[in-house]
Coordinates of C-alpha atoms and ligand atoms in Angstrom, one line a residue:
Chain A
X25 CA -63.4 -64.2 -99.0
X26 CA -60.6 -62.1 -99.7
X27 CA -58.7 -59.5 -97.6
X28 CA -60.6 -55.9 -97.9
X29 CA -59.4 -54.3 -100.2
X30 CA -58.3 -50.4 -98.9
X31 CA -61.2 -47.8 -99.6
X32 CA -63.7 -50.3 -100.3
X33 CA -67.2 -50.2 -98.7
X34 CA -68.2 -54.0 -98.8
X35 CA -67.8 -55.7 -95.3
X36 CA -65.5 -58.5 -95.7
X37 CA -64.6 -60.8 -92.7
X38 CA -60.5 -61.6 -92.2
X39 CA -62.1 -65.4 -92.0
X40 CA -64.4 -66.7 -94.6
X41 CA -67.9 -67.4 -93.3
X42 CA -71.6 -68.7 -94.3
X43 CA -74.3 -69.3 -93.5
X44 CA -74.6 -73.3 -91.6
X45 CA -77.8 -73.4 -91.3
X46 CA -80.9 -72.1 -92.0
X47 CA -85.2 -72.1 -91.0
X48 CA -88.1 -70.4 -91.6
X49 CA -91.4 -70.7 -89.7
X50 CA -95.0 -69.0 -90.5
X51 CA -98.2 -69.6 -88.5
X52 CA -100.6 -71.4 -90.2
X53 CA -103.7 -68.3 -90.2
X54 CA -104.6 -66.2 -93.0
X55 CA -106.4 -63.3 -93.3
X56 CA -107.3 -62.8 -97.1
X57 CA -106.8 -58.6 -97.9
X58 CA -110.3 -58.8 -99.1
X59 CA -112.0 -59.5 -96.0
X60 CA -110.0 -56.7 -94.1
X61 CA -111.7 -54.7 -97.2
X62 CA -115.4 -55.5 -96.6
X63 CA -115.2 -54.8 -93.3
X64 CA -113.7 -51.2 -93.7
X65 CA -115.9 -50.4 -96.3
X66 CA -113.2 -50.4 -99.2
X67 CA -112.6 -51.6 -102.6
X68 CA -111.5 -55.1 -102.6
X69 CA -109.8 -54.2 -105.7
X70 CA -107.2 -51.8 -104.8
X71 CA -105.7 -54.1 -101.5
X72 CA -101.6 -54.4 -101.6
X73 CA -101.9 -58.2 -101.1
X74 CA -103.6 -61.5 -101.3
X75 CA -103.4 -62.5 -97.5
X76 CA -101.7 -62.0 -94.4
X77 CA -100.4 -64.8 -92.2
X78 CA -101.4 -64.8 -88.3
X79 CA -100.3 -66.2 -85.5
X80 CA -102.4 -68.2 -83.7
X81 CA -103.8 -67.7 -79.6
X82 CA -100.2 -69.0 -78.1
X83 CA -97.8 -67.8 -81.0
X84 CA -95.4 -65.0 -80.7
X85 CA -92.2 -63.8 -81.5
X86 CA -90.6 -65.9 -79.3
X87 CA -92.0 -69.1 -80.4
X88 CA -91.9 -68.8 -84.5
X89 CA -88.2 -67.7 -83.2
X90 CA -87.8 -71.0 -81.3
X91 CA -88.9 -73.4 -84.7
X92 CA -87.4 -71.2 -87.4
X93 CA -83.9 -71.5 -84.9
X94 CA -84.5 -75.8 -84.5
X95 CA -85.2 -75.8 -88.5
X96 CA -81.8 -73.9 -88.8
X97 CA -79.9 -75.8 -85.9
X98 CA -81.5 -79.4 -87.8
X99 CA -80.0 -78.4 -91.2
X100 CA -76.8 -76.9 -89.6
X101 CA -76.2 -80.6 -87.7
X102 CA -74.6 -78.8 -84.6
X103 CA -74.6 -79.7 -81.7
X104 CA -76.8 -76.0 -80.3
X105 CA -74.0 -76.1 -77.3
X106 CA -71.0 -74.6 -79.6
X107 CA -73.2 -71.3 -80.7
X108 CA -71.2 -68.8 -79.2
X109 CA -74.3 -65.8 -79.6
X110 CA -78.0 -65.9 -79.9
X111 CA -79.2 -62.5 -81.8
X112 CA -82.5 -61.6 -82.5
X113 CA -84.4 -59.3 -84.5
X114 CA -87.9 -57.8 -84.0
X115 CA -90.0 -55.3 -83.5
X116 CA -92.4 -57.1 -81.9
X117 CA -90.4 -58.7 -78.8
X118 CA -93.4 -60.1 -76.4
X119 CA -91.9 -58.4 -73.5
X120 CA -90.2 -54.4 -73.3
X121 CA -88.4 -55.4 -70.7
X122 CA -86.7 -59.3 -70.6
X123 CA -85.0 -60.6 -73.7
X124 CA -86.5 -62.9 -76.1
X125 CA -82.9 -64.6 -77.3
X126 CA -82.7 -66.0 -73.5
X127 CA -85.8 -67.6 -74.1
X128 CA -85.1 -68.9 -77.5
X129 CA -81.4 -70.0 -76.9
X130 CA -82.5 -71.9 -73.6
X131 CA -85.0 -73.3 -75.4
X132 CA -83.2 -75.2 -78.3
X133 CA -80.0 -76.1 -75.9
X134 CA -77.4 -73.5 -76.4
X135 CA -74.9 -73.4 -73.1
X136 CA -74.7 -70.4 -71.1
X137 CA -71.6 -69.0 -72.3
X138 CA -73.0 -66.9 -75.0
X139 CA -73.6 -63.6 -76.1
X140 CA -77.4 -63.0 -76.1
X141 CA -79.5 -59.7 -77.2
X142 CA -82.4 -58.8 -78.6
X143 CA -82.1 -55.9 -81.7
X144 CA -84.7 -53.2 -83.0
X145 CA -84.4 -51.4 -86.3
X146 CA -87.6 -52.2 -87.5
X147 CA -87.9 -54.3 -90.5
X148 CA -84.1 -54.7 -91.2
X149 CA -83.4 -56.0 -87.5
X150 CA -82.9 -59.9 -88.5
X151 CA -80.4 -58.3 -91.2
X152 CA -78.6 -56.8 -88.9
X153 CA -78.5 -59.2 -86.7
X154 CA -77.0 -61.5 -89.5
X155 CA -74.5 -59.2 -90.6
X156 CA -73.5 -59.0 -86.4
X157 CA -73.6 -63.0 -86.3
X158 CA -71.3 -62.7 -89.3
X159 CA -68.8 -60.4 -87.7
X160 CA -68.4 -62.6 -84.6
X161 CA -67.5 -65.7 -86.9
X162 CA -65.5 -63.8 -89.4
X163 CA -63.4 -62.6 -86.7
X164 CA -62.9 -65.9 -85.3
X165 CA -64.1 -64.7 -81.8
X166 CA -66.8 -68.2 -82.2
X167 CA -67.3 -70.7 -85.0
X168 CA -71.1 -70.7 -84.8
X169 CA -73.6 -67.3 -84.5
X170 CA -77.6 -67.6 -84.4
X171 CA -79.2 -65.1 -86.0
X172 CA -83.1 -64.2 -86.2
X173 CA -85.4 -61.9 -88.0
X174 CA -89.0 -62.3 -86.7
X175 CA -92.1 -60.4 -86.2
X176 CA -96.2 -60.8 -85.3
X177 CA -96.7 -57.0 -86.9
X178 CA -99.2 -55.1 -85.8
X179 CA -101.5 -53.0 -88.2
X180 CA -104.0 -50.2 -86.6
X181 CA -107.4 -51.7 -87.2
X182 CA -108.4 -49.6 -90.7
X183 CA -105.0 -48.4 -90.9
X184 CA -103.4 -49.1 -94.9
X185 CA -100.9 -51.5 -92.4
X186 CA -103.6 -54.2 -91.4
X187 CA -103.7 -55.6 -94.8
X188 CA -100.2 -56.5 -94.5
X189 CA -99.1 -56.2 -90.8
X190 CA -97.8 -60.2 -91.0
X191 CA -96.3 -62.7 -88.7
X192 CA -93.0 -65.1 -89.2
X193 CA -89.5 -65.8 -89.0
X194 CA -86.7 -67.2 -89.9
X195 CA -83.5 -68.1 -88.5
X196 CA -79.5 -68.4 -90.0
X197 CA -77.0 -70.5 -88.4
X198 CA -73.5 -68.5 -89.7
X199 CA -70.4 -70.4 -89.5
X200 CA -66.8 -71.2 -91.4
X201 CA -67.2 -71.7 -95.1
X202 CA -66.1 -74.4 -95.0
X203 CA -68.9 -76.2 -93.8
X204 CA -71.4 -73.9 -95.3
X205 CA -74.2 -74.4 -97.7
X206 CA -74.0 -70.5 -98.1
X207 CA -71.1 -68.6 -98.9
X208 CA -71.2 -65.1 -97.9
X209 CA -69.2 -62.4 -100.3
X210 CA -69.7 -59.5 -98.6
X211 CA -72.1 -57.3 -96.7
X212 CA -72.7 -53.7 -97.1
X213 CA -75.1 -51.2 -95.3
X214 CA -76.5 -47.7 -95.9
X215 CA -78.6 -45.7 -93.0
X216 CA -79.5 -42.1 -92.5
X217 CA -82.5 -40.6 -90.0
X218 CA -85.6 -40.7 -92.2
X219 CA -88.7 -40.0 -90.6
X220 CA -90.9 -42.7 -92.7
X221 CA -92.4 -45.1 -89.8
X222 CA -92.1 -45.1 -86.1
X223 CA -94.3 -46.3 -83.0
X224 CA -93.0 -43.9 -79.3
X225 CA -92.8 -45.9 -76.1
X226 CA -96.1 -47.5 -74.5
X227 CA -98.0 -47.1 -77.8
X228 CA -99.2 -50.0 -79.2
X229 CA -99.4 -49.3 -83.3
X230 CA -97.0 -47.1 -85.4
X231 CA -97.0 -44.1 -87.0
X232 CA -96.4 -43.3 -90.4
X233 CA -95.4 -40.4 -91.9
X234 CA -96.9 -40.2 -95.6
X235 CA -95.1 -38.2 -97.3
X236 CA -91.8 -40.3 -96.4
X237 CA -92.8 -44.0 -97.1
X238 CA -91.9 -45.0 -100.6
X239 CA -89.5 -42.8 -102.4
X240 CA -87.4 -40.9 -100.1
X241 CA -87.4 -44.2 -98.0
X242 CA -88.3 -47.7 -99.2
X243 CA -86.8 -47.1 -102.5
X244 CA -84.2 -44.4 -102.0
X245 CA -82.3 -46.9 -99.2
X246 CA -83.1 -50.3 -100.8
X247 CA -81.7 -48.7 -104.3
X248 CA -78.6 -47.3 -102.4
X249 CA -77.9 -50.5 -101.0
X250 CA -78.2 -52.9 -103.5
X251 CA -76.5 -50.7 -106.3
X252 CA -73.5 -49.7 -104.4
X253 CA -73.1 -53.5 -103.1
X254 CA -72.9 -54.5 -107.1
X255 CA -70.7 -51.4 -108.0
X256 CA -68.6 -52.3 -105.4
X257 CA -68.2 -55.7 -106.3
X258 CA -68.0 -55.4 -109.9
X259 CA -71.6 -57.5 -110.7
X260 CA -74.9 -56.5 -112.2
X261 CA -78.3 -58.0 -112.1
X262 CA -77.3 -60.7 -114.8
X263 CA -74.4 -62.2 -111.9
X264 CA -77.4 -63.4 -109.6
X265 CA -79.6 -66.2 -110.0
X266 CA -81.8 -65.2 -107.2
X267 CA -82.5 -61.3 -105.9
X268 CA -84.6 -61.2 -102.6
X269 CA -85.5 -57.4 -101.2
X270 CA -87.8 -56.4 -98.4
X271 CA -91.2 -56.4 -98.8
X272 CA -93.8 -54.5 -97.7
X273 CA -96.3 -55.4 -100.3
X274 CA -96.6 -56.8 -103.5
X275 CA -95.8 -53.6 -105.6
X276 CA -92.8 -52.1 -103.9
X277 CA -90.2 -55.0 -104.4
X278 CA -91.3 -55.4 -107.6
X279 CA -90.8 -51.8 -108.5
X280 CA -87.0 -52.0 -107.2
X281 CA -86.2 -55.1 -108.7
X282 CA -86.8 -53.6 -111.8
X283 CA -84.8 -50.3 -111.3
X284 CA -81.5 -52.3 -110.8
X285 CA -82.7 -54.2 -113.6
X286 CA -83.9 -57.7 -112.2
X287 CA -86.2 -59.9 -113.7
X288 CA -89.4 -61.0 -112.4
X289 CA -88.1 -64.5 -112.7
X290 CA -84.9 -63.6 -110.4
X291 CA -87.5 -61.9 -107.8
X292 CA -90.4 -64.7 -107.4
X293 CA -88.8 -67.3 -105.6
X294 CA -88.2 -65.3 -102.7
X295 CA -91.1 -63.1 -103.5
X296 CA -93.2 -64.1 -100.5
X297 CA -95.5 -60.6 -99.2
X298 CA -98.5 -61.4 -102.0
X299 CA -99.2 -65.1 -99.7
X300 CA -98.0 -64.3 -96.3
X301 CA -97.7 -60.2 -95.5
X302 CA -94.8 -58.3 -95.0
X303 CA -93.2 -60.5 -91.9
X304 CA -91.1 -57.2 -91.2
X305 CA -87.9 -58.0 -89.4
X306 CA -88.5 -61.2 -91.1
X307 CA -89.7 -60.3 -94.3
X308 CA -86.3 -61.0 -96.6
X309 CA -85.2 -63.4 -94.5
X310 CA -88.1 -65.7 -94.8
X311 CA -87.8 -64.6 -98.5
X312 CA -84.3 -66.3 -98.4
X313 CA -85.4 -69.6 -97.0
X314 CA -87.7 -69.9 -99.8
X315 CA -84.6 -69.4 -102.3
X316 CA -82.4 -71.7 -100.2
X317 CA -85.0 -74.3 -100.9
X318 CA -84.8 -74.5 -104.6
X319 CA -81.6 -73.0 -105.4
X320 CA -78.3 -74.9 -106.9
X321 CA -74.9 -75.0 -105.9
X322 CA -73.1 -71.9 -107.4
X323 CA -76.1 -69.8 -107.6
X324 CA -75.4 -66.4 -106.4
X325 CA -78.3 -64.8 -104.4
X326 CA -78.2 -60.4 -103.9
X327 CA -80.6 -59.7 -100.7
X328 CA -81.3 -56.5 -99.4
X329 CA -83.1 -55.8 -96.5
X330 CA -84.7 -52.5 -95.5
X331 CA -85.9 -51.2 -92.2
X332 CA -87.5 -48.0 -91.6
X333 CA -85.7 -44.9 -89.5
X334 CA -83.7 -45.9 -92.4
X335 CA -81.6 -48.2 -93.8
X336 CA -80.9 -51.2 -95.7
X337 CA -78.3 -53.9 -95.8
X338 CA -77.7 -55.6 -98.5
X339 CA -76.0 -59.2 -98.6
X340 CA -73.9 -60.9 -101.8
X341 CA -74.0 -64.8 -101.4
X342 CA -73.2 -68.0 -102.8
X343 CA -74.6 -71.0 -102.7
X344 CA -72.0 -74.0 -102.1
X345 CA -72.4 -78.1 -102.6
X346 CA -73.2 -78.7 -99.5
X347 CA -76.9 -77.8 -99.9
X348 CA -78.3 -80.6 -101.7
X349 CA -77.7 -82.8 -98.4
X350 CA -78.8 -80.4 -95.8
X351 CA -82.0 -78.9 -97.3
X352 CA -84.2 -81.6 -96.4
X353 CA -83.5 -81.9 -92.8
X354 CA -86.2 -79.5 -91.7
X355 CA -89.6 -78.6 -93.6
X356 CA -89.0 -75.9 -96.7
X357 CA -90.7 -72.5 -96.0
X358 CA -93.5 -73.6 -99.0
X359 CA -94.9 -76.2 -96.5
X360 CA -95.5 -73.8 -93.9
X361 CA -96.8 -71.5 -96.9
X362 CA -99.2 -74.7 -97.6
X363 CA -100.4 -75.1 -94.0
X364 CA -103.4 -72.8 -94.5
X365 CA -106.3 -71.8 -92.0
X366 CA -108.4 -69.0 -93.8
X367 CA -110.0 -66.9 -90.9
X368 CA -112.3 -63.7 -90.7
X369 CA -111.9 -60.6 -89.1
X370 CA -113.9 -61.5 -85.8
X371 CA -111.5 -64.5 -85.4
X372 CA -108.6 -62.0 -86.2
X373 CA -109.6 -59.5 -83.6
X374 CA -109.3 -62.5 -81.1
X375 CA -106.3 -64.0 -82.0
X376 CA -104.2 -60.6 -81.5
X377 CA -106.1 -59.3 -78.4
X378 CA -107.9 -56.3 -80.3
X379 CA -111.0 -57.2 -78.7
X380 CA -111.3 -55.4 -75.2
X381 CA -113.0 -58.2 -72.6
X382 CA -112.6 -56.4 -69.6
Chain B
X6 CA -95.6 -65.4 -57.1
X7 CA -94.7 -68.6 -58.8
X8 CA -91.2 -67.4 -60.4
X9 CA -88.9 -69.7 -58.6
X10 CA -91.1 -72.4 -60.0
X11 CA -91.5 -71.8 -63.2
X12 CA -87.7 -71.2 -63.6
X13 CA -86.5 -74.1 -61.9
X14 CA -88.7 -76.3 -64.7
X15 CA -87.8 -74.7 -67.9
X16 CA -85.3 -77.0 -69.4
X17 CA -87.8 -79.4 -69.2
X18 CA -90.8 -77.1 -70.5
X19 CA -89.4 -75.9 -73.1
X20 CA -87.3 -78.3 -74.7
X21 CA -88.8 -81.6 -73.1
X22 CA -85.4 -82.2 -71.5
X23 CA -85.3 -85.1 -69.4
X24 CA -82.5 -88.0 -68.1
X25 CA -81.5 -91.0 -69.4
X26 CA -80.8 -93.7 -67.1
X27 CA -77.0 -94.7 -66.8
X28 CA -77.8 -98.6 -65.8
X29 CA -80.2 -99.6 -68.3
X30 CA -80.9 -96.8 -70.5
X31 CA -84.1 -96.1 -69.7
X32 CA -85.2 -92.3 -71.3
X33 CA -87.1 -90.3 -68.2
X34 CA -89.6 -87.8 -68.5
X35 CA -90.2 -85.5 -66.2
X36 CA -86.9 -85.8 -64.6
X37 CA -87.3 -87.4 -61.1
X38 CA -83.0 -88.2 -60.5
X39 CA -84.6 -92.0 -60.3
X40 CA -84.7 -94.6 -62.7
X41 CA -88.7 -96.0 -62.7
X42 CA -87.3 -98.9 -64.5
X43 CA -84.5 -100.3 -62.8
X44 CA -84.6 -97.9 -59.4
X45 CA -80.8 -96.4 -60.2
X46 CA -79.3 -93.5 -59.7
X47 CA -80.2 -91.2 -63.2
X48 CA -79.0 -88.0 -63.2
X49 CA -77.6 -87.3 -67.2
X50 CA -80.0 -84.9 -68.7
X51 CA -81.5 -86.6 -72.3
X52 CA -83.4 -84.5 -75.1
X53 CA -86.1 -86.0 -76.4
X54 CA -87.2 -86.0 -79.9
X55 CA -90.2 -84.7 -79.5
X56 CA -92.2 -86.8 -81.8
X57 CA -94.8 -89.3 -80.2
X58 CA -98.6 -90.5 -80.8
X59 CA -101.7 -89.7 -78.9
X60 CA -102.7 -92.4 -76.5
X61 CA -105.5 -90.8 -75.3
X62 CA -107.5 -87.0 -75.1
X63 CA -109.9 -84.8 -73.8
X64 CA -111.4 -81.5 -75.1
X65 CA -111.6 -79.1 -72.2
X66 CA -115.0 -76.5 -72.0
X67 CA -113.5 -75.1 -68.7
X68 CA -109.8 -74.2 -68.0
X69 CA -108.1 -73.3 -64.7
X70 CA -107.2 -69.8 -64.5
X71 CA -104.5 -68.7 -66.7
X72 CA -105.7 -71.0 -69.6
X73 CA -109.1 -69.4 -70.4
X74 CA -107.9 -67.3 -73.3
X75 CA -107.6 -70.6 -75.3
X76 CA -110.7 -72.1 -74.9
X77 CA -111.6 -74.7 -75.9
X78 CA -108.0 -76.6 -76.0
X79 CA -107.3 -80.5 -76.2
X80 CA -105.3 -82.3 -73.7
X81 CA -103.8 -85.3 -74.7
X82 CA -101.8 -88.0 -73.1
X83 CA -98.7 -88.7 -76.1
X84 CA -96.7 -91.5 -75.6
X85 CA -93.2 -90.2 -76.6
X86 CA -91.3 -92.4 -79.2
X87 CA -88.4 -93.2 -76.6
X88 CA -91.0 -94.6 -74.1
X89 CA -92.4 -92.0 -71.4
X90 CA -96.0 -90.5 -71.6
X91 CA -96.6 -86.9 -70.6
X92 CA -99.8 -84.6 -71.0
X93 CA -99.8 -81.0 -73.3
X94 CA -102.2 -79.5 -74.9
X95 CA -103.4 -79.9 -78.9
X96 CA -102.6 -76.9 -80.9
X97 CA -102.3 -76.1 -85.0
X98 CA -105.6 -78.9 -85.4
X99 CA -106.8 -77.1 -87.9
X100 CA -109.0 -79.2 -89.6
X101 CA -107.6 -82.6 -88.2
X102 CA -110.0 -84.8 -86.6
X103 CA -107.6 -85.7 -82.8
X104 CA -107.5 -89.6 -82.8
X105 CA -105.7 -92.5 -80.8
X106 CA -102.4 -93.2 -82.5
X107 CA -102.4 -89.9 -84.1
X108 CA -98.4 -89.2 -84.6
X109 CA -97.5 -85.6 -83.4
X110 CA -94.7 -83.7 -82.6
X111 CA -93.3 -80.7 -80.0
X112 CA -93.6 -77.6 -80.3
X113 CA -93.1 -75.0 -78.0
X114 CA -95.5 -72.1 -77.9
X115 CA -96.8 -69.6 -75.3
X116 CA -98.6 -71.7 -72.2
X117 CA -100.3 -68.9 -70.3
X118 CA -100.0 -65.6 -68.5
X119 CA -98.6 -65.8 -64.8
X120 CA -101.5 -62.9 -63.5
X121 CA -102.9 -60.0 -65.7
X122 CA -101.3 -58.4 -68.6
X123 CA -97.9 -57.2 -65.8
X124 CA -97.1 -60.9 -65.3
X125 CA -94.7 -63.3 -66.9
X126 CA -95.4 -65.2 -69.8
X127 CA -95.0 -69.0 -69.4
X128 CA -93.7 -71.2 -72.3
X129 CA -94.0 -74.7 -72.7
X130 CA -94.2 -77.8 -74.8
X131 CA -97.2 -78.7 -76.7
X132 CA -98.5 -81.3 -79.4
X133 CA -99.6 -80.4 -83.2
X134 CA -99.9 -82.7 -86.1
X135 CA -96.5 -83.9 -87.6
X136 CA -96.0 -81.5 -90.5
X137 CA -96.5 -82.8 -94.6
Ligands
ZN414 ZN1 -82.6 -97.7 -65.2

């Protein structure tokens, strides 16, 4: 990575840094779109996505955090005792109050002598948290960051968001490039106060504000992102191999990838909403580990994350030779796709508490 | 309250950490600072793979309070691949059918709720099907 250059907007670190490691984990329940349909009465026709994954009676953020972070820490081949900062990513933490990184870093062996927090910026929290992990490496204040995007989303029952409220994760080790199987070029974000999406204290479901989902938001801040990131840089679609962007649905990704003039066979790797929901704070990130499975060394992979309230950050990488060694140390993210349960909506309403037993 | 409790045992919930014994090498689980083997002093902590086989099981109808929200659960008795036996709970079956010799592996997932919905959530180890 080289030293930024004056006036640019790309994030460079002074030291160059990848990504180590990295994991995924999904819960093995579905909820096919067309049986939230027939129970609401609506066309099974029109619904955003095939199914939804679910996380099962003892699953929460904190757990899928605690396997996607032992996949990550299993492909990295560190010992977990020299990650100097646990970060994680969610909107969904299981407590308001008490951090789920504690939890997570205690439980795969990290020492105490780290930084630990949890982050909220709705769906683009695990992106942040990457591009924070990366700071602490590039700086050379710690050789090894773990960061986390995960989420067990929420949707209002017969609210447009329970067809693809999801659950998931995934987790990055970031470290010195030189031991990387992920090179990272450079980061660059874009946020401004967009009143899209938002849930207030002590409620349990969000809010959305119709009029401000999709163009003014979704596609305004993703398109931002990802076209000032290859301006900047001096690429266009054709540089990538891989594109990965957030996904809410099946349609909206789709509809930005081609704007910036991606293919469809750039997008569907990582393209993972239409079999698992939108995972939210680990919706691109899980989309990531499904590229990191498959791709080569050399391929160049342009994510782009987006979060509501708003913002996106996008992320230019590069995959290195060490990948081919360290991919199979931990299941790839289309085995836990594989691991299917199908379940109905009575089962559903148990499994996330939305039936009232007392 | 059980929070002293539950704090002083979560190395060992949550990442089935145990000791190793520095005499004859014997791997401990739960720690007890004493080899069973050789009766030595073993104190160094040892992390266990977590992969293991069901030696024996039993599906549970009833639960003791704080478990009743995953009825009905398996409890298993997995004889961990470094030697000691310890007793979680089944989860992920799915469609597997439990039997003896089954191999498994750790995960760690949500045990139960310490009280009503103000307490503190209790992690642990459990057993699911080894993966592929
Ligand atoms: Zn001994």
């Amino acid at each position: 990575m080289a030293e930024k250059e004056k006036g640019s907007l790309l994030l460079k670190t002074i030291r160059p840094v990848g990504i180590v490691g990295y994991g995924a984990y999904i819960p093995q329940y579905r909820l096919p779109a067309a049986e939230i349909a027939r129970v609401w009465g609506q066309s099974e026709k029109a619904v955003p996505i095939k199914e939804k994954a679910v996380p099962g009676l003892d699953e929460d953020t904190i757990t899928i955090g605690i396997e996607a972070a032992r996949n990550a820490l299993a492909r990295a081949d560190i010992d977990p005792e020299l990650i100097r900062a646990v970060w994680t990513g969610s909107e969904s933490h299981p407590y308001a109050v008490k951090p789920s990184s504690t939890i997570i870093a205690e439980a795969i062996g990290t020492s105490p002598h780290i930084q630990a927090a949890d982050l909220e910026f709705a769906c683009k929290a695990g992106t942040e948290a990457m591009v924070m992990a990366i700071g602490l490496v590039g700086s050379g204040m710690g050789d090894f960051a773990l960061a986390l995007g995960v989420d067990t989303a929420q949707g209002k029952p017969g609210d447009a968001l329970e067809y693809t409220a999801a659950a998931g994760g995934a987790a990055f080790v970031i470290g010195p490039a030189e031991i990387a199987l992920v090179e990272i070029i450079s980061t660059y974000s874009y946020v401004t106060d967009t009143p899209d999406f938002w849930r207030r204290a002590y409620q349990r479901y969000p809010e959305h504000g119709q009029r401000f989902t999709g163009e003014p938001a979704y596609f305004k801040h993703m398109h931002t992102a990802a076209q000032t990131m290859m301006d900047e840089s001096g690429t266009s679609a054709q540089d990538y191999t891989y594109a990965v962007f957030h996904q809410p649905n099946s349609k909206f990704p789709r509809s930005a990838a081609k704007k910036l003039g991606f293919t469809d066979e750039q997008i569907k790797t990582g393209l993972l909403s239409p079999v698992i929901g939108n995972t939210y704070a680990g919706a691109s990130p899980v989309g990531l580990t499904a590229i990191l499975d498959e791709a080569q060394p050399g391929d160049r992979i342009l994510m782009v994350s987006y979060g509501s309230g708003a913002g996106s950050d996008a992320l230019d990488l590069r995959v290195t030779d060490r990948i081919a060694e360290r991919r199979h140390a931990a299941p790839t993210t289309a085995e836990y796709i594989a691991r299917r349960i199908e379940i109905d909506y009575a089962t559903y309403t148990r499994y996330r508490g939305i039936l009232q037993t007392r | 309250m059980e929070i002293p409790r539950h704090w002083r045992l979560q190395k060992q919930r949550y990442g089935l950490v145990g000791e190793i014994c520095p005499h004859c090498s014997a791997k401990i689980f739960p720690a007890r600072d004493v080899c069973p083997e050789c009766g030595g002093e073993a104190k160094e902590p040892f992390r266990f793979s977590g992969k293991g086989s069901i030696y024996s099981y039993t599906v549970m109808n009833n639960a003791p309070v704080g478990f009743e929200r995953g009825l009905p659960y398996t409890i298993a008795l997995v004889k961990l691949d470094e030697g000691p036996t310890v007793t979680a709970q089944l989860t992920d079956l799915g469609a597997n059918k439990v039997e003896i010799g089954m191999p498994v592996q750790m995960v760690t997932r949500r045990i139960k709720e310490d009280g009503d919905e103000r307490g503190m959530l209790i992690y642990g180890y459990k057993f699911r099907p080894v993966m592929g």
